[in-house]
Structure formats: structure tokens, C-alpha cells
Amino acid sequence: MSIFVLIPGAWLDGEVWQQVATDLERRGHRVLPVTLGTAPTDGLTEHTRQVGEVLAAADEPVVLVGHSYGSFPMLGAADRWPDRVARTVLIDAPLPEDGEALVDLLPCEQRATVTGELVPYPAVPWMSGGELPAGTSERLAERTPHWPARCMTEPIALTGAVKELPMTGVFCTLSGADLAVARGLHASGAPRFAWLANRANRYYELASGHLPMVTMPERLAEVLAGAARGEGEPLL
């Protein structure tokens, strides 16, 4: 049995994990979905603190899962409290370095939307990958219509401790990333990608867009259960 802490991406709440959580619990695991704060004053530091509170309440090291933006507070918390984390899992997520903010890693057209205190739910295809069931985007936008810009502009603080933890990367291939891309990044020799080949790291590919917890929750739960066991494909 593993404890999974599930951190959603921007404009999402803990409810988005409901079907995944149900399937993991049916497999005998314990699941703690996180809903991050959405007040204008909530930044990455606050979100990282919220994740840290969940880690502190768990009675054993957890499998810490971050989707999309959720990788920022996930990596920040794992770096700060590595003894509370058994493995990190990144789902269709960026890989920030110390001092980088999410806005630094966004394409120009997305970066331009990060203005003011609250950023509206995006009505653009990159959010879904183009294959969400009808009405899903509308329901998600009703639950979380805005997201605090501060968490997108506040830089992450990393010491490097998180890179010593076992990591599983889950690529959503309809979003444009896959294992071949990761291998190419590692082969480039850039220092920021060297840790992708750590011996304990493993990878999965899902034929999904950006929200696999919505489009294929049972398969994602299967992948997360496998990640907890250290399964998956190595980089090299």
C-alpha cells in the first residue's frame, strides 16, 4: 500500500482526481488529493507550504504527484522535505530549475495571458489536447474560473535535493512530449537534463492530451500504481 498525494495543475482542484483516486483506493492505496489556494495573494510559496502540510500529516513517505503547474509546488515541497517523499511523479509537467518561474517556461502566447492578479481559465486547445468529453471545460471553468498570477510569476527555490529522489515522468503524447523528446534533451548535454537519466527514474507514455485524469483515469491510476512500485521504462 502506498500513500499518493495528488497535486493538480492550474485552474484545477482536487476534485479533478476523483476517478483516479477511486481506482487507486480500489487497489488498496490511500489517496490525498490537494486543492491549492486560488486567492490573489496565493503564490508558489503558499502552494508549497500547503503541500508541505499534507506531507507532514502523512504517517509515511508518500508518492508525490504533480500535474502541469502542480509540478512546481510538488518539486518545491519534495526538495524541502525529501525524507517525506518516496517518489515524485510528474504528469505532462515542466521541469524548472532553481530560480525559474512557470511564466519563464511558457510559450510567448501563453505568457502574454499572465497579467493582473487573477488569470482567467484559458479557452485555448492546449488546456485539453482537443479530446475532452463535451462540456468538461465548461464544468472545470465553473469550479475554478481564475488562477492566481502570483504562483506563475514567483520563482521556485530548489537546493537539488529533489533530484536525488526517484522520479517517474508521465508523458501525454497528444500534448507533444514523449520519451524520445526526453532522450533528446538528455543527449543535448545540457546540465539541467542530466538527472533525467538517474538510475531510479522511470517513464511512461499516455496517448492523452493534457488532462489524462479526465480522459483516461483508470489507465492513469494503473500507471501511478506502477510508478509506486518503481516500474516504467528507463531513459537509457
XYZ file of N, CA, C and O in Angstrom, residues 10-217:
832
model
N -2.791 24.185 -12.828
C -3.521 25.457 -12.737
C -4.954 25.301 -13.237
O -5.228 24.499 -14.143
N -5.869 26.066 -12.634
C -7.294 26.079 -12.941
C -7.985 24.740 -12.642
O -9.061 24.467 -13.143
N -7.353 23.926 -11.813
C -7.944 22.650 -11.431
C -7.972 22.553 -9.916
O -7.211 23.229 -9.219
N -8.848 21.690 -9.395
C -8.909 21.462 -7.956
C -8.773 19.975 -7.664
O -8.617 19.166 -8.585
N -8.813 19.613 -6.389
C -8.629 18.219 -6.017
C -9.682 17.293 -6.586
O -9.440 16.095 -6.767
N -10.857 17.831 -6.901
C -11.948 17.003 -7.426
C -11.619 16.400 -8.779
O -12.182 15.372 -9.166
N -10.695 17.019 -9.515
C -10.363 16.503 -10.837
C -9.734 15.107 -10.755
O -9.735 14.348 -11.721
N -9.212 14.746 -9.573
C -8.591 13.434 -9.370
C -9.587 12.368 -8.916
O -9.176 11.242 -8.596
N -10.872 12.675 -8.841
C -11.831 11.791 -8.177
C -11.811 10.370 -8.735
O -11.747 9.388 -7.979
N -11.870 10.224 -10.047
C -11.913 8.880 -10.632
C -10.587 8.151 -10.451
O -10.556 6.949 -10.195
N -9.479 8.869 -10.569
C -8.170 8.262 -10.337
C -8.063 7.803 -8.888
O -7.593 6.683 -8.605
N -8.490 8.656 -7.966
C -8.422 8.313 -6.549
C -9.268 7.082 -6.238
O -8.836 6.184 -5.488
N -10.464 7.012 -6.812
C -11.338 5.861 -6.580
C -10.674 4.573 -7.040
O -10.714 3.548 -6.347
N -10.031 4.623 -8.197
C -9.382 3.427 -8.729
C -8.169 3.035 -7.887
O -7.948 1.852 -7.613
N -7.387 4.014 -7.446
C -6.228 3.707 -6.597
C -6.676 3.126 -5.256
O -6.061 2.186 -4.738
N -7.735 3.681 -4.696
C -8.232 3.165 -3.425
C -8.764 1.745 -3.585
O -8.595 0.903 -2.685
N -9.343 1.452 -4.723
C -9.819 0.097 -5.001
C -8.641 -0.879 -5.064
O -8.797 -2.063 -4.757
N -7.475 -0.362 -5.426
C -6.268 -1.195 -5.465
C -5.596 -1.299 -4.098
O -4.539 -1.917 -3.975
N -6.172 -0.647 -3.087
C -5.642 -0.751 -1.734
C -4.763 0.395 -1.284
O -4.188 0.335 -0.196
N -4.671 1.446 -2.082
C -3.827 2.588 -1.748
C -4.630 3.661 -1.008
O -5.862 3.690 -1.059
N -3.905 4.540 -0.366
C -4.510 5.705 0.268
C -4.215 6.914 -0.606
O -3.083 7.074 -1.104
N -5.215 7.777 -0.800
C -5.072 8.887 -1.740
C -5.461 10.197 -1.057
O -6.504 10.288 -0.408
N -4.595 11.212 -1.226
C -4.829 12.532 -0.648
C -4.786 13.574 -1.773
O -3.727 14.097 -2.108
N -5.941 13.876 -2.397
C -5.956 14.933 -3.421
C -5.819 16.307 -2.758
O -6.355 16.551 -1.677
N -5.115 17.197 -3.421
C -4.854 18.534 -2.890
C -5.620 19.559 -3.720
O -5.637 19.490 -4.951
N -6.256 20.507 -3.048
C -6.812 21.681 -3.713
C -5.991 22.891 -3.295
O -5.965 23.258 -2.119
N -5.294 23.482 -4.238
C -4.430 24.628 -3.949
C -5.260 25.903 -3.829
O -6.325 26.034 -4.436
N -4.744 26.853 -3.050
C -5.438 28.118 -2.863
C -5.500 28.945 -4.138
O -4.567 28.924 -4.945
N -6.596 29.668 -4.308
C -6.772 30.468 -5.524
C -7.018 31.947 -5.230
O -7.485 32.683 -6.101
N -6.677 32.391 -4.019
C -6.782 33.819 -3.716
C -5.692 34.587 -4.467
O -4.637 34.026 -4.795
N -5.916 35.869 -4.757
C -4.898 36.646 -5.479
C -3.544 36.658 -4.785
O -2.510 36.816 -5.454
N -3.537 36.492 -3.463
C -2.275 36.521 -2.715
C -1.573 35.174 -2.678
O -0.461 35.075 -2.152
N -2.210 34.120 -3.205
C -1.599 32.788 -3.166
C -0.551 32.661 -4.260
O -0.872 32.689 -5.453
N 0.700 32.495 -3.846
C 1.783 32.287 -4.791
C 2.385 30.905 -4.627
O 1.867 30.051 -3.898
N 3.497 30.678 -5.289
C 4.147 29.372 -5.237
C 4.596 29.027 -3.823
O 4.497 27.871 -3.400
N 5.075 30.008 -3.076
C 5.497 29.746 -1.696
C 4.334 29.228 -0.867
O 4.479 28.258 -0.105
N 3.161 29.842 -1.023
C 1.979 29.403 -0.285
C 1.538 28.012 -0.739
O 1.196 27.162 0.084
N 1.555 27.755 -2.025
C 1.168 26.435 -2.515
C 2.142 25.356 -2.024
O 1.721 24.250 -1.670
N 3.415 25.693 -1.995
C 4.411 24.740 -1.494
C 4.176 24.457 -0.012
O 4.294 23.315 0.446
N 3.817 25.490 0.725
C 3.508 25.298 2.148
C 2.301 24.391 2.325
O 2.285 23.525 3.213
N 1.292 24.569 1.482
C 0.099 23.732 1.563
C 0.440 22.263 1.311
O -0.061 21.370 2.011
N 1.282 22.017 0.321
C 1.703 20.635 0.058
C 2.512 20.094 1.240
O 2.355 18.939 1.646
N 3.359 20.941 1.811
C 4.150 20.524 2.970
C 3.278 20.108 4.143
O 3.610 19.163 4.880
N 2.154 20.790 4.339
C 1.236 20.415 5.416
C 0.671 19.012 5.199
O 0.516 18.233 6.148
N 0.371 18.684 3.943
C -0.142 17.346 3.640
C 0.945 16.300 3.893
O 0.684 15.232 4.456
N 2.173 16.606 3.503
C 3.279 15.680 3.748
C 3.485 15.455 5.238
O 3.718 14.327 5.693
N 3.390 16.523 6.009
C 3.617 16.419 7.451
C 2.546 15.563 8.119
O 2.806 14.908 9.138
N 1.330 15.568 7.558
C 0.232 14.821 8.154
C 0.272 13.342 7.793
O -0.375 12.528 8.463
N 1.015 12.975 6.741
C 1.102 11.565 6.339
C 1.989 10.810 7.313
O 2.968 11.349 7.842
N 1.671 9.537 7.545
C 2.425 8.763 8.527
C 3.555 7.949 7.916
O 4.168 7.116 8.593
N 3.847 8.177 6.621
C 4.969 7.519 5.956
C 5.311 8.310 4.701
O 4.509 9.137 4.252
N 6.490 8.093 4.111
C 6.822 8.791 2.864
C 5.799 8.491 1.770
O 5.312 7.356 1.646
N 5.475 9.499 0.984
C 4.382 9.413 0.018
C 4.911 9.393 -1.410
O 6.064 9.759 -1.687
N 4.051 8.961 -2.323
C 4.271 9.159 -3.755
C 3.651 10.509 -4.087
O 2.429 10.677 -4.019
N 4.489 11.472 -4.410
C 4.057 12.856 -4.581
C 3.903 13.151 -6.071
O 4.874 13.130 -6.819
N 2.655 13.402 -6.483
C 2.307 13.522 -7.898
C 1.965 14.969 -8.227
O 1.120 15.578 -7.565
N 2.597 15.517 -9.258
C 2.304 16.871 -9.701
C 1.934 16.894 -11.162
O 2.666 16.366 -12.006
N 0.787 17.498 -11.476
C 0.342 17.625 -12.856
C 0.554 19.061 -13.328
O 0.161 20.004 -12.642
N 1.211 19.234 -14.462
C 1.373 20.545 -15.086
C 1.986 21.541 -14.086
O 3.051 21.256 -13.518
N 1.324 22.695 -13.855
C 1.853 23.643 -12.860
C 2.069 22.982 -11.505
O 2.966 23.375 -10.750
N 1.279 21.963 -11.179
C 1.426 21.285 -9.894
C 2.809 20.733 -9.646
O 3.168 20.435 -8.500
N 3.604 20.606 -10.709
C 4.986 20.151 -10.511
C 5.807 21.180 -9.737
O 6.773 20.814 -9.056
N 5.422 22.458 -9.801
C 6.195 23.490 -9.100
C 6.082 23.342 -7.584
O 7.103 23.183 -6.900
N 4.877 23.371 -6.995
C 4.809 23.147 -5.548
C 5.213 21.730 -5.165
O 5.714 21.502 -4.058
N 5.007 20.761 -6.070
C 5.426 19.391 -5.783
C 6.945 19.300 -5.651
O 7.474 18.778 -4.665
N 7.682 19.832 -6.629
C 9.136 19.797 -6.579
C 9.672 20.643 -5.434
O 10.630 20.260 -4.754
N 9.039 21.803 -5.208
C 9.479 22.657 -4.111
C 9.332 21.979 -2.762
O 10.233 22.041 -1.916
N 8.205 21.296 -2.551
C 7.974 20.604 -1.283
C 8.891 19.395 -1.140
O 9.447 19.143 -0.069
N 9.053 18.625 -2.222
C 9.927 17.446 -2.160
C 11.374 17.846 -1.904
O 12.109 17.141 -1.201
N 11.792 18.981 -2.475
C 13.158 19.459 -2.269
C 13.367 19.897 -0.821
O 14.449 19.693 -0.254
N 12.333 20.463 -0.231
C 12.446 20.972 1.142
C 12.299 19.869 2.189
O 12.931 19.917 3.253
N 11.448 18.874 1.884
C 11.194 17.787 2.842
C 11.386 16.434 2.152
O 10.450 15.626 2.078
N 12.584 16.134 1.645
C 12.786 14.904 0.869
C 12.563 13.627 1.673
O 12.225 12.588 1.095
N 12.737 13.694 2.998
C 12.535 12.497 3.817
C 11.069 12.085 3.889
O 10.762 10.966 4.318
N 10.161 12.952 3.444
C 8.732 12.639 3.477
C 8.220 12.136 2.135
O 7.017 11.911 1.971
N 9.126 11.955 1.178
C 8.728 11.595 -0.186
C 9.444 10.320 -0.616
O 10.679 10.241 -0.570
N 8.671 9.313 -1.051
C 9.251 8.069 -1.549
C 9.596 8.175 -3.031
O 10.583 7.611 -3.500
N 8.774 8.889 -3.780
C 8.976 9.066 -5.221
C 8.176 10.268 -5.678
O 7.087 10.531 -5.166
N 8.715 11.007 -6.639
C 7.959 12.069 -7.291
C 7.453 11.561 -8.634
O 8.090 10.718 -9.280
N 6.299 12.069 -9.039
C 5.725 11.734 -10.346
C 5.304 13.036 -11.012
O 4.547 13.826 -10.435
N 5.785 13.264 -12.216
C 5.431 14.462 -12.980
C 4.574 14.057 -14.159
O 4.980 13.222 -14.971
N 3.380 14.644 -14.268
C 2.448 14.330 -15.345
C 2.338 15.528 -16.273
O 1.836 16.587 -15.880
N 2.826 15.367 -17.505
C 2.747 16.427 -18.514
C 3.165 17.762 -17.910
O 2.443 18.765 -17.992
N 4.343 17.762 -17.304
C 4.750 18.880 -16.448
C 6.104 19.442 -16.877
O 6.959 18.717 -17.393
N 6.312 20.732 -16.633
C 7.623 21.333 -16.885
C 8.630 20.929 -15.822
O 8.268 20.437 -14.752
N 9.897 21.139 -16.135
C 10.979 20.805 -15.210
C 11.757 22.076 -14.882
O 12.761 22.395 -15.533
N 11.321 22.828 -13.889
C 12.004 24.089 -13.574
C 13.333 23.864 -12.873
O 13.528 22.877 -12.164
N 14.211 24.789 -13.063
C 15.456 24.855 -12.305
C 15.307 25.917 -11.214
O 14.394 26.749 -11.266
N 16.208 25.896 -10.255
C 16.179 26.882 -9.182
C 16.130 28.300 -9.748
O 16.908 28.656 -10.636
N 15.186 29.098 -9.245
C 15.069 30.486 -9.666
C 14.165 30.721 -10.865
O 13.930 31.876 -11.239
N 13.612 29.658 -11.459
C 12.718 29.825 -12.595
C 11.260 29.849 -12.134
O 10.892 29.180 -11.171
N 10.448 30.604 -12.838
C 9.011 30.640 -12.608
C 8.305 29.967 -13.774
O 8.875 29.808 -14.864
N 7.057 29.592 -13.551
C 6.301 28.956 -14.627
C 6.248 29.842 -15.856
O 6.386 29.367 -16.990
N 6.071 31.140 -15.656
C 5.942 32.048 -16.793
C 7.199 32.028 -17.656
O 7.130 32.268 -18.873
N 8.343 31.719 -17.069
C 9.587 31.659 -17.824
C 9.601 30.500 -18.815
O 10.360 30.520 -19.794
N 8.795 29.465 -18.543
C 8.816 28.248 -19.348
C 7.643 28.148 -20.312
O 7.541 27.175 -21.060
N 6.758 29.146 -20.302
C 5.586 29.130 -21.168
C 5.917 29.684 -22.552
O 6.772 30.566 -22.689
N 5.230 29.199 -23.591
C 5.347 29.831 -24.906
C 4.870 31.280 -24.838
O 4.088 31.647 -23.950
N 5.308 32.079 -25.774
C 5.024 33.522 -25.741
C 3.534 33.820 -25.667
O 3.105 34.710 -24.930
N 2.709 33.071 -26.439
C 1.276 33.392 -26.475
C 0.614 33.104 -25.122
O -0.324 33.798 -24.727
N 1.097 32.103 -24.395
C 0.556 31.829 -23.066
C 1.106 32.808 -22.035
O 0.392 33.233 -21.123
N 2.369 33.166 -22.178
C 2.998 34.102 -21.249
C 2.264 35.445 -21.255
O 2.110 36.080 -20.213
N 1.778 35.827 -22.402
C 1.108 37.124 -22.525
C -0.210 37.177 -21.764
O -0.722 38.254 -21.472
N -0.787 36.015 -21.428
C -2.061 35.995 -20.711
C -1.883 36.140 -19.208
O -2.875 36.321 -18.490
N -0.651 36.050 -18.711
C -0.404 36.128 -17.268
C -0.261 37.594 -16.887
O 0.841 38.146 -16.817
N -1.404 38.231 -16.666
C -1.433 39.642 -16.295
C -2.402 39.832 -15.141
O -3.300 39.013 -14.911
N -2.254 40.926 -14.419
C -3.140 41.211 -13.304
C -2.918 40.246 -12.150
O -1.905 39.556 -12.073
N -3.897 40.181 -11.242
C -3.785 39.312 -10.075
C -4.346 37.922 -10.320
O -3.863 36.948 -9.753
N -5.394 37.834 -11.142
C -6.057 36.563 -11.404
C -6.121 36.328 -12.908
O -6.531 37.213 -13.670
N -5.723 35.132 -13.333
C -5.713 34.782 -14.753
C -6.940 33.926 -15.048
O -7.147 32.895 -14.403
N -7.790 34.316 -16.013
C -8.994 33.540 -16.296
C -8.679 32.165 -16.871
O -7.625 31.965 -17.496
N -9.591 31.235 -16.642
C -9.474 29.894 -17.226
C -9.267 30.030 -18.732
O -9.996 30.767 -19.408
N -8.285 29.325 -19.294
C -7.941 29.525 -20.709
C -8.906 28.825 -21.654
O -9.206 27.649 -21.503
N -9.387 29.551 -22.637
C -10.252 28.977 -23.665
C -9.424 28.676 -24.909
O -9.708 29.152 -26.006
N -8.357 27.866 -24.716
C -7.465 27.542 -25.826
C -7.206 26.037 -25.833
O -7.281 25.372 -24.795
N -6.906 25.456 -27.001
C -6.783 23.998 -27.113
C -5.695 23.376 -26.239
O -5.819 22.219 -25.859
N -4.622 24.109 -25.898
C -3.524 23.474 -25.156
C -3.985 22.951 -23.811
O -3.390 22.023 -23.258
N -5.091 23.493 -23.279
C -5.541 23.053 -21.964
C -6.041 21.617 -21.997
O -5.877 20.867 -21.057
N -6.635 21.209 -23.103
C -7.301 19.915 -23.146
C -6.618 18.898 -24.044
O -6.811 17.708 -23.889
N -5.841 19.341 -25.023
C -5.329 18.401 -26.007
C -6.371 18.087 -27.074
O -6.138 17.292 -27.966
N -7.544 18.716 -26.966
C -8.539 18.582 -28.006
C -9.428 17.362 -27.915
O -10.224 17.117 -28.806
N -9.345 16.547 -26.821
C -10.157 15.335 -26.783
C -10.923 15.187 -25.468
O -11.205 14.083 -25.029
N -11.270 16.275 -24.822
C -12.071 16.198 -23.606
C -13.529 15.907 -23.948
O -14.029 16.349 -24.980
N -14.232 15.156 -23.093
C -15.662 14.951 -23.311
C -16.399 16.285 -23.355
O -15.988 17.262 -22.726
N -17.490 16.324 -24.093
C -18.262 17.553 -24.249
C -18.679 18.111 -22.894
O -19.122 17.380 -22.019
N -18.489 19.415 -22.739
C -18.906 20.094 -21.517
C -17.893 20.078 -20.400
O -18.078 20.765 -19.387
N -16.787 19.331 -20.562
C -15.817 19.215 -19.466
C -15.149 20.545 -19.175
O -15.030 20.956 -18.018
N -14.687 21.233 -20.205
C -14.009 22.513 -19.995
C -14.930 23.510 -19.299
O -14.501 24.252 -18.406
N -16.196 23.504 -19.672
C -17.150 24.432 -19.056
C -17.308 24.127 -17.561
O -17.358 25.033 -16.736
N -17.390 22.841 -17.230
C -17.546 22.468 -15.817
C -16.292 22.815 -15.020
O -16.380 23.294 -13.882
N -15.117 22.586 -15.594
C -13.876 22.932 -14.903
C -13.781 24.439 -14.699
O -13.357 24.906 -13.634
N -14.164 25.201 -15.720
C -14.101 26.663 -15.620
C -15.072 27.192 -14.570
O -14.787 28.205 -13.909
N -16.197 26.518 -14.383
C -17.138 26.932 -13.343
C -16.559 26.713 -11.950
O -16.773 27.520 -11.046
N -15.806 25.606 -11.777
C -15.249 25.296 -10.456
C -14.077 26.216 -10.125
O -13.916 26.638 -8.984
N -13.221 26.477 -11.105
C -12.038 27.316 -10.865
C -11.903 28.304 -12.023
O -11.099 28.101 -12.931
N -12.674 29.381 -12.013
C -12.666 30.304 -13.154
C -11.411 31.147 -13.274
O -11.115 31.669 -14.342
N -10.671 31.300 -12.157
C -9.459 32.118 -12.181
C -8.336 31.395 -11.436
O -8.584 30.511 -10.614
N -7.116 31.800 -11.755
C -5.939 31.243 -11.093
C -5.008 32.399 -10.715
O -4.836 33.336 -11.502
N -4.416 32.372 -9.524
C -3.558 33.493 -9.118
C -2.305 33.614 -9.991
O -1.544 32.661 -10.145
N -2.125 34.794 -10.552
C -0.957 35.036 -11.399
C 0.336 34.914 -10.604
O 1.388 34.552 -11.153
N 0.256 35.214 -9.309
C 1.466 35.219 -8.485
C 2.165 33.862 -8.471
O 3.401 33.802 -8.443
N 1.389 32.770 -8.505
C 2.040 31.462 -8.466
C 2.741 31.148 -9.780
O 3.608 30.278 -9.832
N 2.385 31.872 -10.841
C 3.025 31.672 -12.133
C 4.267 32.536 -12.314
O 5.119 32.244 -13.149
N 4.346 33.614 -11.545
C 5.472 34.538 -11.684
C 6.502 34.391 -10.555
O 7.614 34.901 -10.671
N 6.121 33.722 -9.481
C 7.036 33.559 -8.353
C 8.029 32.435 -8.648
O 7.632 31.316 -9.000
N 9.334 32.665 -8.534
C 10.324 31.639 -8.865
C 10.390 30.538 -7.819
O 10.139 30.759 -6.639
N 10.738 29.351 -8.267
C 10.882 28.205 -7.381
C 12.252 28.228 -6.715
O 13.236 28.706 -7.302
N 12.313 27.751 -5.475
C 13.584 27.638 -4.747
C 13.924 26.162 -4.605
O 13.185 25.395 -3.980
N 15.031 25.734 -5.218
C 15.454 24.338 -5.184
C 16.917 24.242 -4.778
O 17.757 25.007 -5.263
N 17.208 23.297 -3.891
C 18.590 23.062 -3.480
C 19.252 21.959 -4.294
O 20.473 21.818 -4.278
N 18.440 21.149 -4.991
C 18.939 19.991 -5.710
C 18.597 18.686 -5.025
O 18.777 17.608 -5.607
N 18.068 18.745 -3.790
C 17.743 17.521 -3.054
C 16.690 16.699 -3.776
O 16.713 15.465 -3.740
N 15.744 17.360 -4.467
C 14.670 16.630 -5.142
C 15.214 15.751 -6.258
O 14.625 14.710 -6.589
N 16.335 16.125 -6.834
C 16.900 15.328 -7.929
C 17.544 14.040 -7.451
O 17.897 13.180 -8.265
N 17.686 13.898 -6.144
C 18.217 12.658 -5.579
C 17.103 11.658 -5.286
O 17.373 10.493 -4.974
N 15.850 12.102 -5.375
C 14.721 11.217 -5.140
C 14.369 10.460 -6.422
O 14.542 10.981 -7.526
N 13.847 9.229 -6.310
C 13.334 8.543 -7.501
C 12.210 9.351 -8.135
O 11.369 9.908 -7.428
N 12.203 9.402 -9.455
C 11.206 10.198 -10.175
C 10.600 9.368 -11.298
O 11.294 8.576 -11.944
N 9.301 9.550 -11.524
C 8.625 8.970 -12.682
C 8.039 10.102 -13.512
O 7.335 10.964 -12.985
N 8.352 10.102 -14.803
C 7.783 11.071 -15.718
C 6.687 10.421 -16.555
O 6.882 9.326 -17.095
N 5.535 11.078 -16.642
C 4.417 10.585 -17.442
C 4.187 11.572 -18.581
O 3.778 12.716 -18.348
N 4.467 11.126 -19.792
C 4.326 11.984 -20.963
C 2.948 11.787 -21.585
O 2.537 10.652 -21.857
N 2.237 12.866 -21.833
C 0.968 12.844 -22.550
C 1.283 13.174 -24.003
O 1.527 14.339 -24.345
N 1.306 12.155 -24.843
C 1.884 12.318 -26.174
C 1.080 13.257 -27.075
O 1.642 13.864 -27.982
N -0.229 13.404 -26.819
C -1.014 14.339 -27.628
C -0.691 15.786 -27.302
O -1.076 16.696 -28.038
N 0.024 16.002 -26.203
C 0.486 17.349 -25.865
C 1.828 17.665 -26.520
O 2.328 18.776 -26.407
N 2.430 16.658 -27.152
C 3.648 16.911 -27.915
C 4.938 16.426 -27.299
O 6.006 16.606 -27.885
N 4.881 15.812 -26.104
C 6.101 15.315 -25.465
C 6.042 13.801 -25.357
O 4.968 13.217 -25.206
N 7.204 13.163 -25.442
C 7.273 11.717 -25.278
C 8.674 11.347 -24.822
O 9.525 12.214 -24.576
N 8.903 10.060 -24.679
C 10.193 9.591 -24.179
C 11.320 9.947 -25.141
O 12.436 10.253 -24.705
N 11.051 9.939 -26.433
C 12.082 10.299 -27.408
C 12.531 11.744 -27.210
O 13.729 12.055 -27.324
N 11.591 12.642 -26.900
C 11.946 14.042 -26.633
C 12.844 14.121 -25.408
O 13.860 14.833 -25.406
N 12.498 13.396 -24.344
C 13.311 13.415 -23.129
C 14.711 12.878 -23.401
O 15.703 13.421 -22.887
N 14.796 11.838 -24.200
C 16.114 11.293 -24.537
C 16.930 12.297 -25.341
O 18.142 12.419 -25.162
N 16.251 13.038 -26.213
C 16.950 14.055 -26.977
C 17.454 15.187 -26.107
O 18.576 15.687 -26.299
N 16.646 15.597 -25.129
C 17.065 16.648 -24.208
C 18.273 16.200 -23.403
O 19.231 16.963 -23.216
N 18.242 14.964 -22.933
C 19.383 14.448 -22.173
C 20.626 14.370 -23.050
O 21.733 14.724 -22.618
N 20.453 13.931 -24.290
C 21.584 13.791 -25.201
C 22.195 15.133 -25.581
O 23.347 15.185 -26.042
N 21.442 16.225 -25.383
C 21.974 17.545 -25.717
C 23.151 17.925 -24.828
O 23.930 18.823 -25.173
N 23.264 17.268 -23.690
C 24.361 17.561 -22.768
C 24.112 18.733 -21.848
O 24.972 19.074 -21.030
N 22.935 19.359 -21.940
C 22.617 20.475 -21.054
C 22.551 19.985 -19.606
O 21.880 18.985 -19.326
N 23.239 20.635 -18.684
C 23.276 20.156 -17.294
C 21.903 19.982 -16.659
O 21.712 19.087 -15.835
N 20.921 20.799 -17.038
C 19.610 20.744 -16.408
C 18.882 19.427 -16.696
O 17.950 19.062 -15.991
N 19.306 18.728 -17.749
C 18.627 17.483 -18.102
C 19.406 16.232 -17.688
O 18.955 15.117 -17.938
N 20.562 16.412 -17.064
C 21.394 15.253 -16.722
C 20.681 14.290 -15.776
O 20.787 13.065 -15.906
N 19.906 14.825 -14.812
C 19.293 13.976 -13.802
C 18.163 13.103 -14.348
O 17.723 12.158 -13.685
N 17.701 13.387 -15.562
C 16.644 12.566 -16.151
C 17.066 11.106 -16.266
O 16.227 10.206 -16.257
N 18.363 10.873 -16.362
C 18.877 9.511 -16.531
C 19.270 8.857 -15.216
O 19.894 7.789 -15.228
N 18.919 9.458 -14.073
C 19.205 8.810 -12.795
C 18.686 7.376 -12.804
O 17.619 7.088 -13.349
N 19.412 6.478 -12.163
C 19.122 5.047 -12.274
C 17.726 4.680 -11.781
O 17.106 3.751 -12.291
N 17.204 5.379 -10.791
C 15.896 5.035 -10.233
C 14.741 5.670 -10.987
O 13.575 5.366 -10.697
N 15.020 6.541 -11.934
C 13.957 7.235 -12.661
C 13.326 6.331 -13.719
O 14.018 5.546 -14.375
N 12.023 6.480 -13.903
C 11.285 5.676 -14.870
C 10.277 6.559 -15.603
O 9.921 7.639 -15.128
N 9.792 6.064 -16.760
C 8.934 6.880 -17.612
C 7.798 6.061 -18.217
O 7.930 4.860 -18.448
N 6.681 6.758 -18.443
C 5.522 6.192 -19.127
C 5.064 7.165 -20.205
O 5.239 8.384 -20.075
N 4.437 6.629 -21.227
C 3.760 7.441 -22.239
C 2.270 7.119 -22.218
O 1.874 5.956 -22.124
N 1.449 8.165 -22.299
C 0.000 8.018 -22.392
C -0.482 8.717 -23.658
O -0.093 9.859 -23.915
N -1.315 8.047 -24.429
C -1.877 8.654 -25.646
C -3.047 9.549 -25.254
O -4.205 9.300 -25.580
N -2.722 10.613 -24.542
C -3.717 11.534 -23.994
C -3.266 12.958 -24.223
O -2.094 13.224 -24.480
N -4.233 13.870 -24.102
C -3.903 15.277 -24.058
C -3.496 15.667 -22.651
O -3.037 14.825 -21.863
N -3.704 16.923 -22.306
C -3.135 17.480 -21.088
C -3.826 17.028 -19.805
O -3.279 17.209 -18.718
N -4.999 16.423 -19.916
C -5.754 16.061 -18.713
C -6.068 14.569 -18.683
O -7.229 14.152 -18.764
N -5.073 13.712 -18.520
C -5.329 12.267 -18.525
C -6.169 11.803 -17.344
O -6.817 10.761 -17.418
N -6.195 12.571 -16.254
C -7.058 12.196 -15.126
C -8.531 12.313 -15.478
O -9.386 11.732 -14.810
N -8.821 13.035 -16.563
C -10.195 13.159 -17.052
C -10.447 12.183 -18.200
O -11.487 11.536 -18.261
N -9.501 12.075 -19.124
C -9.729 11.301 -20.346
C -9.458 9.811 -20.180
O -10.057 8.995 -20.877
N -8.535 9.437 -19.300
C -8.229 8.014 -19.089
C -7.849 7.762 -17.629
O -6.716 7.363 -17.322
N -8.761 7.996 -16.691
C -8.423 7.883 -15.270
C -7.999 6.488 -14.838
O -7.095 6.350 -14.001
